[in-house]
mmCIF file of C-alpha atoms in Angstrom:
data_model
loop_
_atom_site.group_PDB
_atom_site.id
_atom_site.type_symbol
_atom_site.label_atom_id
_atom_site.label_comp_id
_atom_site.label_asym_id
_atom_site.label_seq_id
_atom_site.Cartn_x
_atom_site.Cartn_y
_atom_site.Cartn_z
ATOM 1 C CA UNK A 30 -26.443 24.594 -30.156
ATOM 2 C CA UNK A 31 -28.657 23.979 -33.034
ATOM 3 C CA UNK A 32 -25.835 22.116 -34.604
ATOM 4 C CA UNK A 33 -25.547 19.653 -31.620
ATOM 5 C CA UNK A 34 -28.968 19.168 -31.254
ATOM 6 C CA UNK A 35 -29.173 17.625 -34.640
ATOM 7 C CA UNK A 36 -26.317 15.798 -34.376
ATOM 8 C CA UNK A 37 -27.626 14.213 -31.575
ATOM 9 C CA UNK A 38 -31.244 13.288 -33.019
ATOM 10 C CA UNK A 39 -29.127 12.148 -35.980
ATOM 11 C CA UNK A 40 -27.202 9.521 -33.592
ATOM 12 C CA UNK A 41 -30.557 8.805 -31.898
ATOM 13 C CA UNK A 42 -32.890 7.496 -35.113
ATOM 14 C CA UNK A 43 -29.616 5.808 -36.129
ATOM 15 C CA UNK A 44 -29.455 4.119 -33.050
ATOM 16 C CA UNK A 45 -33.637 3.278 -33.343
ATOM 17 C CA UNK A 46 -32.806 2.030 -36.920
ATOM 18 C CA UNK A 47 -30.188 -0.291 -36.184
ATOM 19 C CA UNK A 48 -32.247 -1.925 -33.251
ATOM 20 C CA UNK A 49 -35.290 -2.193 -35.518
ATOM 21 C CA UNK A 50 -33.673 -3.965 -38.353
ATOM 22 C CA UNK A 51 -32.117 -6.460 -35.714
ATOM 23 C CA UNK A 52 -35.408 -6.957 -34.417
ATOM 24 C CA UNK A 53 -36.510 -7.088 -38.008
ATOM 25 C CA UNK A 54 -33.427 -9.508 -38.579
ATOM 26 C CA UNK A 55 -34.203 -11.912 -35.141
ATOM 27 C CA UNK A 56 -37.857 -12.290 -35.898
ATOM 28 C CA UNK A 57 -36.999 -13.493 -39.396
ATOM 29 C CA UNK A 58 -34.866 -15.763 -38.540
ATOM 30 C CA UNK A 59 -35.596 -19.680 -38.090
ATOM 31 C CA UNK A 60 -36.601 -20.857 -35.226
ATOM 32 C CA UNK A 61 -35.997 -24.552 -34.245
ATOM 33 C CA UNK A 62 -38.003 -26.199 -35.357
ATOM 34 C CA UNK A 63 -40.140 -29.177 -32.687
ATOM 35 C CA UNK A 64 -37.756 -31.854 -34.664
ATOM 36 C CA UNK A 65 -34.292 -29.848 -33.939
ATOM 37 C CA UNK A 66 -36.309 -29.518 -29.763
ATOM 38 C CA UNK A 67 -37.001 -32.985 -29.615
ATOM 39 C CA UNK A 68 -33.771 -34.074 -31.345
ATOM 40 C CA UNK A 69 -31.312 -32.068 -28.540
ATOM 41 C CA UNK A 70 -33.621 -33.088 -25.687
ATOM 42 C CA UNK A 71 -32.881 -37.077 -26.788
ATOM 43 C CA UNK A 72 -28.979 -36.352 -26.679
ATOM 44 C CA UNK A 73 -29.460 -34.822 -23.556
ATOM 45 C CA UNK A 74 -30.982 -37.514 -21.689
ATOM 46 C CA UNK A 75 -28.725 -40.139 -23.010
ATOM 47 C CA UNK A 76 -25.595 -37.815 -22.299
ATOM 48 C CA UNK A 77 -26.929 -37.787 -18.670
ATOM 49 C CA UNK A 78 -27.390 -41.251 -18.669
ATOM 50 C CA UNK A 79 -23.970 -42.014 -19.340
ATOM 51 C CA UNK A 80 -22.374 -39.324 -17.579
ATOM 52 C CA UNK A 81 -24.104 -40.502 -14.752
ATOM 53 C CA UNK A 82 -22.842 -44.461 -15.198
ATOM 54 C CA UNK A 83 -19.627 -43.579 -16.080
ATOM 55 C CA UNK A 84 -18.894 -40.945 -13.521
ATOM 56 C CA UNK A 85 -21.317 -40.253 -10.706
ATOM 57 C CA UNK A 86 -20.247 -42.977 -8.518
ATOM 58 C CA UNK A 87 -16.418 -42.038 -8.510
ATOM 59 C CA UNK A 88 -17.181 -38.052 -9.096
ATOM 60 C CA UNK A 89 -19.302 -38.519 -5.468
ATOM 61 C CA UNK A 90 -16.920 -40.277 -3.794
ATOM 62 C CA UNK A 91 -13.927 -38.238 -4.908
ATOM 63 C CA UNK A 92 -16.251 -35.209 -3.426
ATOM 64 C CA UNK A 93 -16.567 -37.075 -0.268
ATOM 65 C CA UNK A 94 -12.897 -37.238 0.134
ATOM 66 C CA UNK A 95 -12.843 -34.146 -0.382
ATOM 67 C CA UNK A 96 -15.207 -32.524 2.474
ATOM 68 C CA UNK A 97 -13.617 -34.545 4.936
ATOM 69 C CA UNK A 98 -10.816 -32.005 4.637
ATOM 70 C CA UNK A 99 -13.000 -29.039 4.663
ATOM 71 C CA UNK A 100 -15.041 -27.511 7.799
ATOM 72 C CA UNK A 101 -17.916 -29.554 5.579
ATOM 73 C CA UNK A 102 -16.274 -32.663 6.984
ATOM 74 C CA UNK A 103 -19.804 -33.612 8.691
ATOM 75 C CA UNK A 104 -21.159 -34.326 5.173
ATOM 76 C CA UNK A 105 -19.100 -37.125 4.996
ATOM 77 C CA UNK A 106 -19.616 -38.666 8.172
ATOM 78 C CA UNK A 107 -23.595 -38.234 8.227
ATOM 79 C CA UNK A 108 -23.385 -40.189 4.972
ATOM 80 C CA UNK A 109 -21.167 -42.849 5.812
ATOM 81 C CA UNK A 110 -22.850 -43.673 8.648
ATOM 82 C CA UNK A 111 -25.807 -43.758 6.501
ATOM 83 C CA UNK A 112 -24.177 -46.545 4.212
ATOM 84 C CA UNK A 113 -23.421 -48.015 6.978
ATOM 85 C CA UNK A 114 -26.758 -48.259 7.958
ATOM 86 C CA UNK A 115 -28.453 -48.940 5.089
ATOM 87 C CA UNK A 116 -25.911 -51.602 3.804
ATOM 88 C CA UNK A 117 -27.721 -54.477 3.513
ATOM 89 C CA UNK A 118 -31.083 -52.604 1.414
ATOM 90 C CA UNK A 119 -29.605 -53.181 -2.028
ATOM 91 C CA UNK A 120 -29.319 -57.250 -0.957
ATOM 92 C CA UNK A 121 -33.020 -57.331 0.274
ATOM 93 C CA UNK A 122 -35.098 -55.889 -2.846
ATOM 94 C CA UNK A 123 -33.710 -52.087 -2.781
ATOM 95 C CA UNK A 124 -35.700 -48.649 -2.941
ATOM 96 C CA UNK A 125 -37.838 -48.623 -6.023
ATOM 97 C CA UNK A 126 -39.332 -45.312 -7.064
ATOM 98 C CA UNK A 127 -42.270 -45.492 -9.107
ATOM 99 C CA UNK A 128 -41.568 -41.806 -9.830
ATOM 100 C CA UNK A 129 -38.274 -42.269 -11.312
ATOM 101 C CA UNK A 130 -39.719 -44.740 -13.802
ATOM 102 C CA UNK A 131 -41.778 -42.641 -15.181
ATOM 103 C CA UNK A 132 -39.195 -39.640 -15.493
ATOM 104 C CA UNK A 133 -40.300 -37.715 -19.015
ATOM 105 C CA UNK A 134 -36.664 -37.786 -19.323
ATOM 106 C CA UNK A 135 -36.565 -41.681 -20.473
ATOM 107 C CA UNK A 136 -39.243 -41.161 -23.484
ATOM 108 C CA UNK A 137 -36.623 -39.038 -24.874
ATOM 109 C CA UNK A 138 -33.343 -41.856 -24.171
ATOM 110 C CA UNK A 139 -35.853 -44.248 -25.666
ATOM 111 C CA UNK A 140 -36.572 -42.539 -28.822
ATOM 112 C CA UNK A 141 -32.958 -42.025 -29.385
ATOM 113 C CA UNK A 142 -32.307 -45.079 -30.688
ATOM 114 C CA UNK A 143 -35.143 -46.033 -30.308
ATOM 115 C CA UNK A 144 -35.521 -48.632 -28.503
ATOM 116 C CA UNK A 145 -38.701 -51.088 -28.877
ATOM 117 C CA UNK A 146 -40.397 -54.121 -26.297
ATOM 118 C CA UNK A 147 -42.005 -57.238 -28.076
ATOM 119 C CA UNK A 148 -43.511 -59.447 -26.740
ATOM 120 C CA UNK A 149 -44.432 -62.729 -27.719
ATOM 121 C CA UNK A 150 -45.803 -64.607 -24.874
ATOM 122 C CA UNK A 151 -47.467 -63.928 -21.350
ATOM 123 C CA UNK A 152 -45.791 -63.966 -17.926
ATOM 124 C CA UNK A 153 -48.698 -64.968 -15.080
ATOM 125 C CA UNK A 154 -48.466 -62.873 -12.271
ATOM 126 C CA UNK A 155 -48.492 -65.830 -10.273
ATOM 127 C CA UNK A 156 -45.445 -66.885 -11.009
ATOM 128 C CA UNK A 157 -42.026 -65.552 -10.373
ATOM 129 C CA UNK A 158 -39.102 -65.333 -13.474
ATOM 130 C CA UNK A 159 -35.928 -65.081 -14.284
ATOM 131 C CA UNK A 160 -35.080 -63.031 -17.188
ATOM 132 C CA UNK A 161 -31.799 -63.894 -19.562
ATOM 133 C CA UNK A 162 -30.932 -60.536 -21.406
ATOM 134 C CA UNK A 163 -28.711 -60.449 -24.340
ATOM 135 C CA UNK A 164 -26.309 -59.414 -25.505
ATOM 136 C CA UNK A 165 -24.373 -57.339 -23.103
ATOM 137 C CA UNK A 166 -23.174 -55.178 -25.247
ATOM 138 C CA UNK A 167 -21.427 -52.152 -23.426
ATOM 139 C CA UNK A 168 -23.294 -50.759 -21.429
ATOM 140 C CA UNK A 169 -26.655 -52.911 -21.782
ATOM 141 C CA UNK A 170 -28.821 -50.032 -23.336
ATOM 142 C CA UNK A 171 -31.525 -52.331 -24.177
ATOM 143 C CA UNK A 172 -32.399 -54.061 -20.739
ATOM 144 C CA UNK A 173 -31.930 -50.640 -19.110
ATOM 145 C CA UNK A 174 -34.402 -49.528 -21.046
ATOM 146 C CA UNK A 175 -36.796 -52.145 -21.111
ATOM 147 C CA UNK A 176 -36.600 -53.396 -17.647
ATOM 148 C CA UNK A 177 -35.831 -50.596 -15.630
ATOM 149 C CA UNK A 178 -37.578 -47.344 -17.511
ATOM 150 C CA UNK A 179 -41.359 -48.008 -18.281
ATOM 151 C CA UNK A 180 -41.028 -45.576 -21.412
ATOM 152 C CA UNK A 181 -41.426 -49.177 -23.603
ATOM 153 C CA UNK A 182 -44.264 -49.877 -22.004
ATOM 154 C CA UNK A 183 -43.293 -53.399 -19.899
ATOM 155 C CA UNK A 184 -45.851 -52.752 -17.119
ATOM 156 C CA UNK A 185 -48.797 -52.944 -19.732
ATOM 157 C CA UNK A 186 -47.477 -55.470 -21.849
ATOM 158 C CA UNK A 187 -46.593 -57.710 -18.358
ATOM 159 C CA UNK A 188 -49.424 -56.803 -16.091
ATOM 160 C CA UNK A 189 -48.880 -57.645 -12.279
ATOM 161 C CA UNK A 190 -44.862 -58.257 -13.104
ATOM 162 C CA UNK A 191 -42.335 -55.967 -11.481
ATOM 163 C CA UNK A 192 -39.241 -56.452 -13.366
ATOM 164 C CA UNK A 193 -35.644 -55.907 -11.622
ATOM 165 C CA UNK A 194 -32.511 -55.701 -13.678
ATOM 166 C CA UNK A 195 -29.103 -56.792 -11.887
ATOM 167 C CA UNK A 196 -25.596 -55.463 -12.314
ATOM 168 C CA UNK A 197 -21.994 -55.309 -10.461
ATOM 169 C CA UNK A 198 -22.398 -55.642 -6.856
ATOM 170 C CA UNK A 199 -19.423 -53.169 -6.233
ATOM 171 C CA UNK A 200 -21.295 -50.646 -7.963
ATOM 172 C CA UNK A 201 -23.743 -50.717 -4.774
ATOM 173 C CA UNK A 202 -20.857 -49.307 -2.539
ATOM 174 C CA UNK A 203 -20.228 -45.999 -4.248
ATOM 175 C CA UNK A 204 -22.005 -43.216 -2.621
ATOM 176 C CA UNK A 205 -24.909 -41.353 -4.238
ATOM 177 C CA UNK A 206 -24.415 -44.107 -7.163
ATOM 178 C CA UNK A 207 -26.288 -46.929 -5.232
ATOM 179 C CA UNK A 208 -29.440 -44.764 -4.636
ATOM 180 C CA UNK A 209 -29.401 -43.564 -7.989
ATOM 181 C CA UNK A 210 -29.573 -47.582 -9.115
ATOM 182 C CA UNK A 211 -32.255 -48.704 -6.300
ATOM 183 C CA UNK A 212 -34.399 -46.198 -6.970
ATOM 184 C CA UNK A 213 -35.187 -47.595 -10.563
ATOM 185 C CA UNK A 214 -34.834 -50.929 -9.392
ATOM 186 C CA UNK A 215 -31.937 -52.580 -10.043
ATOM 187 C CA UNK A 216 -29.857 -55.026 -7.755
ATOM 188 C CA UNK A 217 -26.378 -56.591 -6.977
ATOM 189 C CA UNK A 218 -26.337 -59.605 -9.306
ATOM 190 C CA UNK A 219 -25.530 -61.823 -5.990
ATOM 191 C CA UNK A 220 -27.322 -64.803 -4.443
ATOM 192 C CA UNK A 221 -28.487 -63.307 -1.472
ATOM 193 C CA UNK A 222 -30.043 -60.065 -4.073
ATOM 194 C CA UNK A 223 -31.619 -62.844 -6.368
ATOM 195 C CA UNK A 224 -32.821 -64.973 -3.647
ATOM 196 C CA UNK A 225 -34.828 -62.568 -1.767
ATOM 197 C CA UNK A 226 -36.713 -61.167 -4.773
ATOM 198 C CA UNK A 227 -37.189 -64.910 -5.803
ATOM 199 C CA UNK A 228 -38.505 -65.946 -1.961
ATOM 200 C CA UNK A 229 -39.407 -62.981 -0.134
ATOM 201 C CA UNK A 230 -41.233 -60.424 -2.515
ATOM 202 C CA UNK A 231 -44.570 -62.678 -3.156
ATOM 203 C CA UNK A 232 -45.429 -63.425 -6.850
ATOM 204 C CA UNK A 233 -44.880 -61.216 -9.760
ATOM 205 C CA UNK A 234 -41.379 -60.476 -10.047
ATOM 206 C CA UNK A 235 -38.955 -60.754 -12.686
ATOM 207 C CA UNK A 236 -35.185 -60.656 -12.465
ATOM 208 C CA UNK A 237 -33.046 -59.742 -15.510
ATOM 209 C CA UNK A 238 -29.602 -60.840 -15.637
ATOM 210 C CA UNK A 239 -27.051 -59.706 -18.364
ATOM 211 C CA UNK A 240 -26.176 -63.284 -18.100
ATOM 212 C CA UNK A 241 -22.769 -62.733 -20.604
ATOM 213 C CA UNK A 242 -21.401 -60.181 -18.208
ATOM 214 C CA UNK A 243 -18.137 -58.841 -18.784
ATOM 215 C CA UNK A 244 -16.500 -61.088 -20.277
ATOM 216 C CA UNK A 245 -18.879 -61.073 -23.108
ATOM 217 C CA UNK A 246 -18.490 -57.185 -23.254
ATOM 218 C CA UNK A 247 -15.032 -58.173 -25.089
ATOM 219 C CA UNK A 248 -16.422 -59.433 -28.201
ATOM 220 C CA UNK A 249 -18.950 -56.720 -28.571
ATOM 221 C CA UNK A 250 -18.908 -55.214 -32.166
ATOM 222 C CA UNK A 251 -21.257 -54.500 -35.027
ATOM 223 C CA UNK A 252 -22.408 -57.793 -36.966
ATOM 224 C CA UNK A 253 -20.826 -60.014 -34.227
ATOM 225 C CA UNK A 254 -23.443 -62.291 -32.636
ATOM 226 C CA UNK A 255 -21.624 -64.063 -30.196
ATOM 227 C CA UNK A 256 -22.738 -65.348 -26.304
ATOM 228 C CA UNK A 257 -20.654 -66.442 -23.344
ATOM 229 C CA UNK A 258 -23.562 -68.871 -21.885
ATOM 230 C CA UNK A 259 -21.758 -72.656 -22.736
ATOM 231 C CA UNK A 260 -20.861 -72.873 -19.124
ATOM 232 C CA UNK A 261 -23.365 -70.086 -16.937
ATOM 233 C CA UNK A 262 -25.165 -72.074 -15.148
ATOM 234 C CA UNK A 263 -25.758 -70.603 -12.195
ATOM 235 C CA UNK A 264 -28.972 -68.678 -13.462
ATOM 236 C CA UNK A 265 -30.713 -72.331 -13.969
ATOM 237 C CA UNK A 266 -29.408 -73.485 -10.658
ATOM 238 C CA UNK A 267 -31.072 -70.535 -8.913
ATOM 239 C CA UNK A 268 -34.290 -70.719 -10.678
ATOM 240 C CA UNK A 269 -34.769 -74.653 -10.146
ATOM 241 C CA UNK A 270 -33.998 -73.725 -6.343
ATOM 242 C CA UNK A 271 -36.699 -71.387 -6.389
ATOM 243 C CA UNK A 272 -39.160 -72.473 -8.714
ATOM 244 C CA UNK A 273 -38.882 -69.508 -11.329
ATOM 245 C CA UNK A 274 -39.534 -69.711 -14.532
ATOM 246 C CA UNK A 275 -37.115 -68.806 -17.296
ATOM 247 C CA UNK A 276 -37.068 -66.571 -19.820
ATOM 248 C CA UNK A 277 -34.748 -65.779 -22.596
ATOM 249 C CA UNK A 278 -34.671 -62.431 -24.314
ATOM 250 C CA UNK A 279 -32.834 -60.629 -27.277
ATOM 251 C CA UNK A 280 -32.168 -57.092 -27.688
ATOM 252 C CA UNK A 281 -31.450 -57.148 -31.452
ATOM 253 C CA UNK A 282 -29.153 -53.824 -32.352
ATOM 254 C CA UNK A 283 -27.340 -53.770 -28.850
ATOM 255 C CA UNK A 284 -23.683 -54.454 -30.183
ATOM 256 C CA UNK A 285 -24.236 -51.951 -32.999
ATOM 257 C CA UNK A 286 -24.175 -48.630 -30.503
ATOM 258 C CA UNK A 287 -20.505 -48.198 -30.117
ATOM 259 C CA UNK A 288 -17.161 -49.266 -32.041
ATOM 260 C CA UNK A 289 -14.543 -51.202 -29.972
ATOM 261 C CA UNK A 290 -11.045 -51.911 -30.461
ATOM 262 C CA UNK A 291 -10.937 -55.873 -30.141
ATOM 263 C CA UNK A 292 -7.702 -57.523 -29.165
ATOM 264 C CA UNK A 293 -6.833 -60.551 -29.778
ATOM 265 C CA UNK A 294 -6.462 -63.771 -28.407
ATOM 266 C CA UNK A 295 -3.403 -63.845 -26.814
ATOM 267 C CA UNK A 296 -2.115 -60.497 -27.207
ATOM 268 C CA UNK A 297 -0.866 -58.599 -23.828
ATOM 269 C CA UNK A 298 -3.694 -55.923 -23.660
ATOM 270 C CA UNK A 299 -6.212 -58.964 -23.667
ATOM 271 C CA UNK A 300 -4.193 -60.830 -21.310
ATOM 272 C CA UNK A 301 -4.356 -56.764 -19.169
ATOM 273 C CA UNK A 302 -7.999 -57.013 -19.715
ATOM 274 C CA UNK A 303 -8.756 -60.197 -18.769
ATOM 275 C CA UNK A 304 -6.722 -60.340 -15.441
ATOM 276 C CA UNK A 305 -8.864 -56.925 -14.640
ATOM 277 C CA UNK A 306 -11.758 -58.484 -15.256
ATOM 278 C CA UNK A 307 -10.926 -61.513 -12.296
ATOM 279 C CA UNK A 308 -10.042 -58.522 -10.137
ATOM 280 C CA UNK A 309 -12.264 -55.653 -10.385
ATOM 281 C CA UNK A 310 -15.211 -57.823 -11.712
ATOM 282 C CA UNK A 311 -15.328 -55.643 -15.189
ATOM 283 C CA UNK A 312 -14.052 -55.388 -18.232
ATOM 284 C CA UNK A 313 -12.212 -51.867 -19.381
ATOM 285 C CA UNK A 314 -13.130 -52.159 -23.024
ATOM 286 C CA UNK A 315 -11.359 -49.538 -25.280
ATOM 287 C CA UNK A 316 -14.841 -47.852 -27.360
ATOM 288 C CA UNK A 317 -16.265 -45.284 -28.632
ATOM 289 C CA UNK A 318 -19.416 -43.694 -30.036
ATOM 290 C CA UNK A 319 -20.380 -40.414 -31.369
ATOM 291 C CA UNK A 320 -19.380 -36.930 -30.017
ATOM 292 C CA UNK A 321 -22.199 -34.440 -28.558
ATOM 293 C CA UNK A 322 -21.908 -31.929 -31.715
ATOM 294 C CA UNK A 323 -22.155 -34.159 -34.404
ATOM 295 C CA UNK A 324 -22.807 -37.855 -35.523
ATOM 296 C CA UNK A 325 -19.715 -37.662 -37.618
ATOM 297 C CA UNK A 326 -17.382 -36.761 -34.810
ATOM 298 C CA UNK A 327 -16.132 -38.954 -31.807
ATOM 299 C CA UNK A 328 -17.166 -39.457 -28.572
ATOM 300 C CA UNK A 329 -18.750 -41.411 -25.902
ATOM 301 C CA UNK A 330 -22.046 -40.999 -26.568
ATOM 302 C CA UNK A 331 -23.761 -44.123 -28.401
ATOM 303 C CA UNK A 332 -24.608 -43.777 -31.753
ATOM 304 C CA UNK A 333 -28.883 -44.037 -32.811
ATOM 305 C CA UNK A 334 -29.603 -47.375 -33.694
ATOM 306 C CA UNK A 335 -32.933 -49.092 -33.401
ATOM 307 C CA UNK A 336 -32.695 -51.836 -30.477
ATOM 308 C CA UNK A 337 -35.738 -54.103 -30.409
ATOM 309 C CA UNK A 338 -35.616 -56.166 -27.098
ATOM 310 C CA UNK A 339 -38.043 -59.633 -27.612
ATOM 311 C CA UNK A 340 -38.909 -61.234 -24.724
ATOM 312 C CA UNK A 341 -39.482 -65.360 -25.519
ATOM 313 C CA UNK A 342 -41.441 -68.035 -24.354
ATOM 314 C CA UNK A 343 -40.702 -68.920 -20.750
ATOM 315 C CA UNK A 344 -39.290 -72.172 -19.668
ATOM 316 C CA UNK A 345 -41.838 -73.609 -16.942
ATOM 317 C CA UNK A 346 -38.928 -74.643 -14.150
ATOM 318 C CA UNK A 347 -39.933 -77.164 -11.152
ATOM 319 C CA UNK A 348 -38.885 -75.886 -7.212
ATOM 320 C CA UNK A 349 -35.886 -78.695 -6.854
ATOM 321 C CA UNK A 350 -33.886 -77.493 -3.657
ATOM 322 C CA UNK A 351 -31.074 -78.918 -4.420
ATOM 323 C CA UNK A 352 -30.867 -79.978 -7.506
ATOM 324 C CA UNK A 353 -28.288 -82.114 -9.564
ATOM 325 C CA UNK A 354 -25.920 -81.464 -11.819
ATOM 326 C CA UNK A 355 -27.728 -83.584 -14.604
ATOM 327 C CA UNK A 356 -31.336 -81.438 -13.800
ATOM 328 C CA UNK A 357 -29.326 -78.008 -14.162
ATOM 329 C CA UNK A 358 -27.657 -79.106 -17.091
ATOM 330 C CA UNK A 359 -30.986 -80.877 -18.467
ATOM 331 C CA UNK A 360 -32.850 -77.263 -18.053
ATOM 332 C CA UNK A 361 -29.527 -75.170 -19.162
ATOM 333 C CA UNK A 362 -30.073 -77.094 -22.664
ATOM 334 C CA UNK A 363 -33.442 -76.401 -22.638
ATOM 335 C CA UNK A 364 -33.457 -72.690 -22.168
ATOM 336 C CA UNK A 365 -30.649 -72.477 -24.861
ATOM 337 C CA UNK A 366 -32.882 -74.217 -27.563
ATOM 338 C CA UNK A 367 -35.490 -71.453 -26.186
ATOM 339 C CA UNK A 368 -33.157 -68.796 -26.706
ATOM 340 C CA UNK A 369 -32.142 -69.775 -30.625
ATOM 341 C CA UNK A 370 -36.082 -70.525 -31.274
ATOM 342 C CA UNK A 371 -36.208 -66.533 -30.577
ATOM 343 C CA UNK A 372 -33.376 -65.150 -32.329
ATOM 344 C CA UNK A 373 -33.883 -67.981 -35.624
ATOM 345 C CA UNK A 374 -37.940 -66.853 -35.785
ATOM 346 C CA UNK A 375 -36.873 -62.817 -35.416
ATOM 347 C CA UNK A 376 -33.613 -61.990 -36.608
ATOM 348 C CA UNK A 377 -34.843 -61.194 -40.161
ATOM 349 C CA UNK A 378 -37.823 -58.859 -38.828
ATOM 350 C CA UNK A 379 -34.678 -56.523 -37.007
ATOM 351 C CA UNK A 380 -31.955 -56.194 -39.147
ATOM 352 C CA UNK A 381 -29.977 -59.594 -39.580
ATOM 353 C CA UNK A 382 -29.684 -61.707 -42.577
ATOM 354 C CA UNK A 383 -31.119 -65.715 -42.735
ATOM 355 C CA UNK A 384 -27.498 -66.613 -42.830
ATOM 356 C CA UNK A 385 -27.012 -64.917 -39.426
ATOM 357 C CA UNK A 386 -26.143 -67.692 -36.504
ATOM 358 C CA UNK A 387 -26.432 -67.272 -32.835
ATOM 359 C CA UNK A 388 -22.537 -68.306 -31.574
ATOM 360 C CA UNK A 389 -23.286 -69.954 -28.137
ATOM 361 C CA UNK A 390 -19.206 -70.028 -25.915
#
């Protein structure tokens, strides 16, 4: 008996040791430090960023689909009927949420890059705008950012402005998707979008449009500082209907977050791309960026470079409502000398060479 009883306080203080020293061992080990914290809390708000652009429209409607074969089948209905109902919102000015604005979760997507506002002149509140964001880059980082976040400040630096940024007008027809995009204030880049923001919604506002679009999503790659703008001229047309002024801005560092595989001219996966791009509205570029364990590994994740968006002098625009071809084309030239003022008188200050030239298509 005597035997077993110190066999068994034997086991016991070994047992009491061994937790100890891992105690011992735990508490003397690193902890992250607030760098490593604030570091994984920036990938994770750009990761959901993405994974929300890339996938939450289709992964919703897929789930849709889904329930309607499932005794959750009223899901589906009560929400299409909603859409059906709320069709026309995105078209008349959306559902902003202040709220969603000001997530936290955007100071960290912001300092990622970062990403930086300049400003150079002042927009009157009595006025209304319309904003000319470039590049488009891939997925337009920068003028989400900037326009749609307030983490870079654009509310302070523009008081009395409420900017709107617009995008792909299908996009608005994917469940879940759409409310995700009102809420922070973005828009169908349509007309009938444009229009009411520009007629109906007072003073004060300021529309962005990614005026490139997709097609200028093709060319995107690092050092390449090409525009499609030669012949969009439907911007200057709506602003001289309306009486908005217009503004050019440059996010310097937006082609430089991914890699993509260019074809060329010619070639049958441009000719794929192209004829995609009449159809669907979009370009599939093939891209990538970093993984989510390591800069040096691949992904879809952009990679942290420093995007400074500079917002230009505006171009004051008359109301015309109908105006001619030689008045659009007259102000078209005019915002394009505006728009190489601003990237000639910056481009040294964020990362670009003297002998860098804006390419205007």
């Amino acid at each position: 008996m005597k035997t077993i009883i110190a066999a068994c306080s034997q086991n016991l203080s070994g047992s009491c040791a061994s937790v100890q020293t891992a105690l011992r061992t735990l508490l003397r080990a690193p902890w992250p430090s607030q760098r490593d914290v604030c570091s994984w809390l920036q990938l994770l708000s750009v990761l959901q960023w993405v994974l929300s652009f890339l996938l939450l429209g289709t992964v919703s409607l897929l789930l849709l689909i889904y329930l309607v074969f499932t005794s959750f089948w009223p899901i589906s209905a009560l929400y299409l009927a909603w859409i059906i109902f709320d069709w026309d919102t995105p078209e008349k000015g959306g559902r902003r949420l202040p709220c969603l604005r000001r997530w936290p979760v955007w100071r960290h997507f912001r300092d990622y890059f970062p990403v930086k506002l300049v400003k150079t002149h002042d927009l009157s509140p009595r006025h209304n705008y319309i904003i000319g964001s470039h590049p488009h880059g891939i997925l337009c980082v920068g003028a989400f950012c900037n326009f749609i976040t307030g983490s870079t400040g654009f509310g302070e630096m523009f008081p009395g402005i409420r900017p709107y940024l617009t995008t792909l007008a299908g996009n608005f027809r994917l469940p879940l998707f759409r409310e995700y995009l009102m809420s922070g204030g973005l828009c169908p880049v349509t007309r009938r979008a444009i229009g009411y923001l520009l007629s109906h919604n007072g003073t004060g506002n300021a529309v962005a449009i990614v005026i490139g679009g997709a097609a200028e999503s093709l060319s995107c790659q690092p050092g390449v500082t090409t525009l499609i703008l030669k012949n969009r001229k439907g911007f200057v047309r709506m602003a001289l209907q309306h009486g908005a002024h217009l503004v050019p801005s440059f996010s310097f560092g937006e082609n430089d977050l991914f890699r993509q595989v260019v074809f060329e001219e010619g070639s049958w996966m441009r000719s794929i791309q192209r004829s995609f791009q009449k159809m669907m509205g979009f370009a599939p570029c093939v891209f990538y960026g970093r993984g989510l364990t390591s800069v040096h590994s691949r992904g879809f994740l952009p990679y942290a470079r420093p995007i400074t968006t500079v917002v230009g002098e505006p171009v004051v625009v008359p109301r015309i409502g109908n105006p001619s071809r030689e008045v659009v084309d007259r102000y078209h030239e005019m915002y394009i000398h505006s728009l190489l003022k601003l990237f000639n008188e910056h481009k040294t200050k964020y990362g670009l060479s003297e002998t860098d030239e804006l390419h205007i298509l």
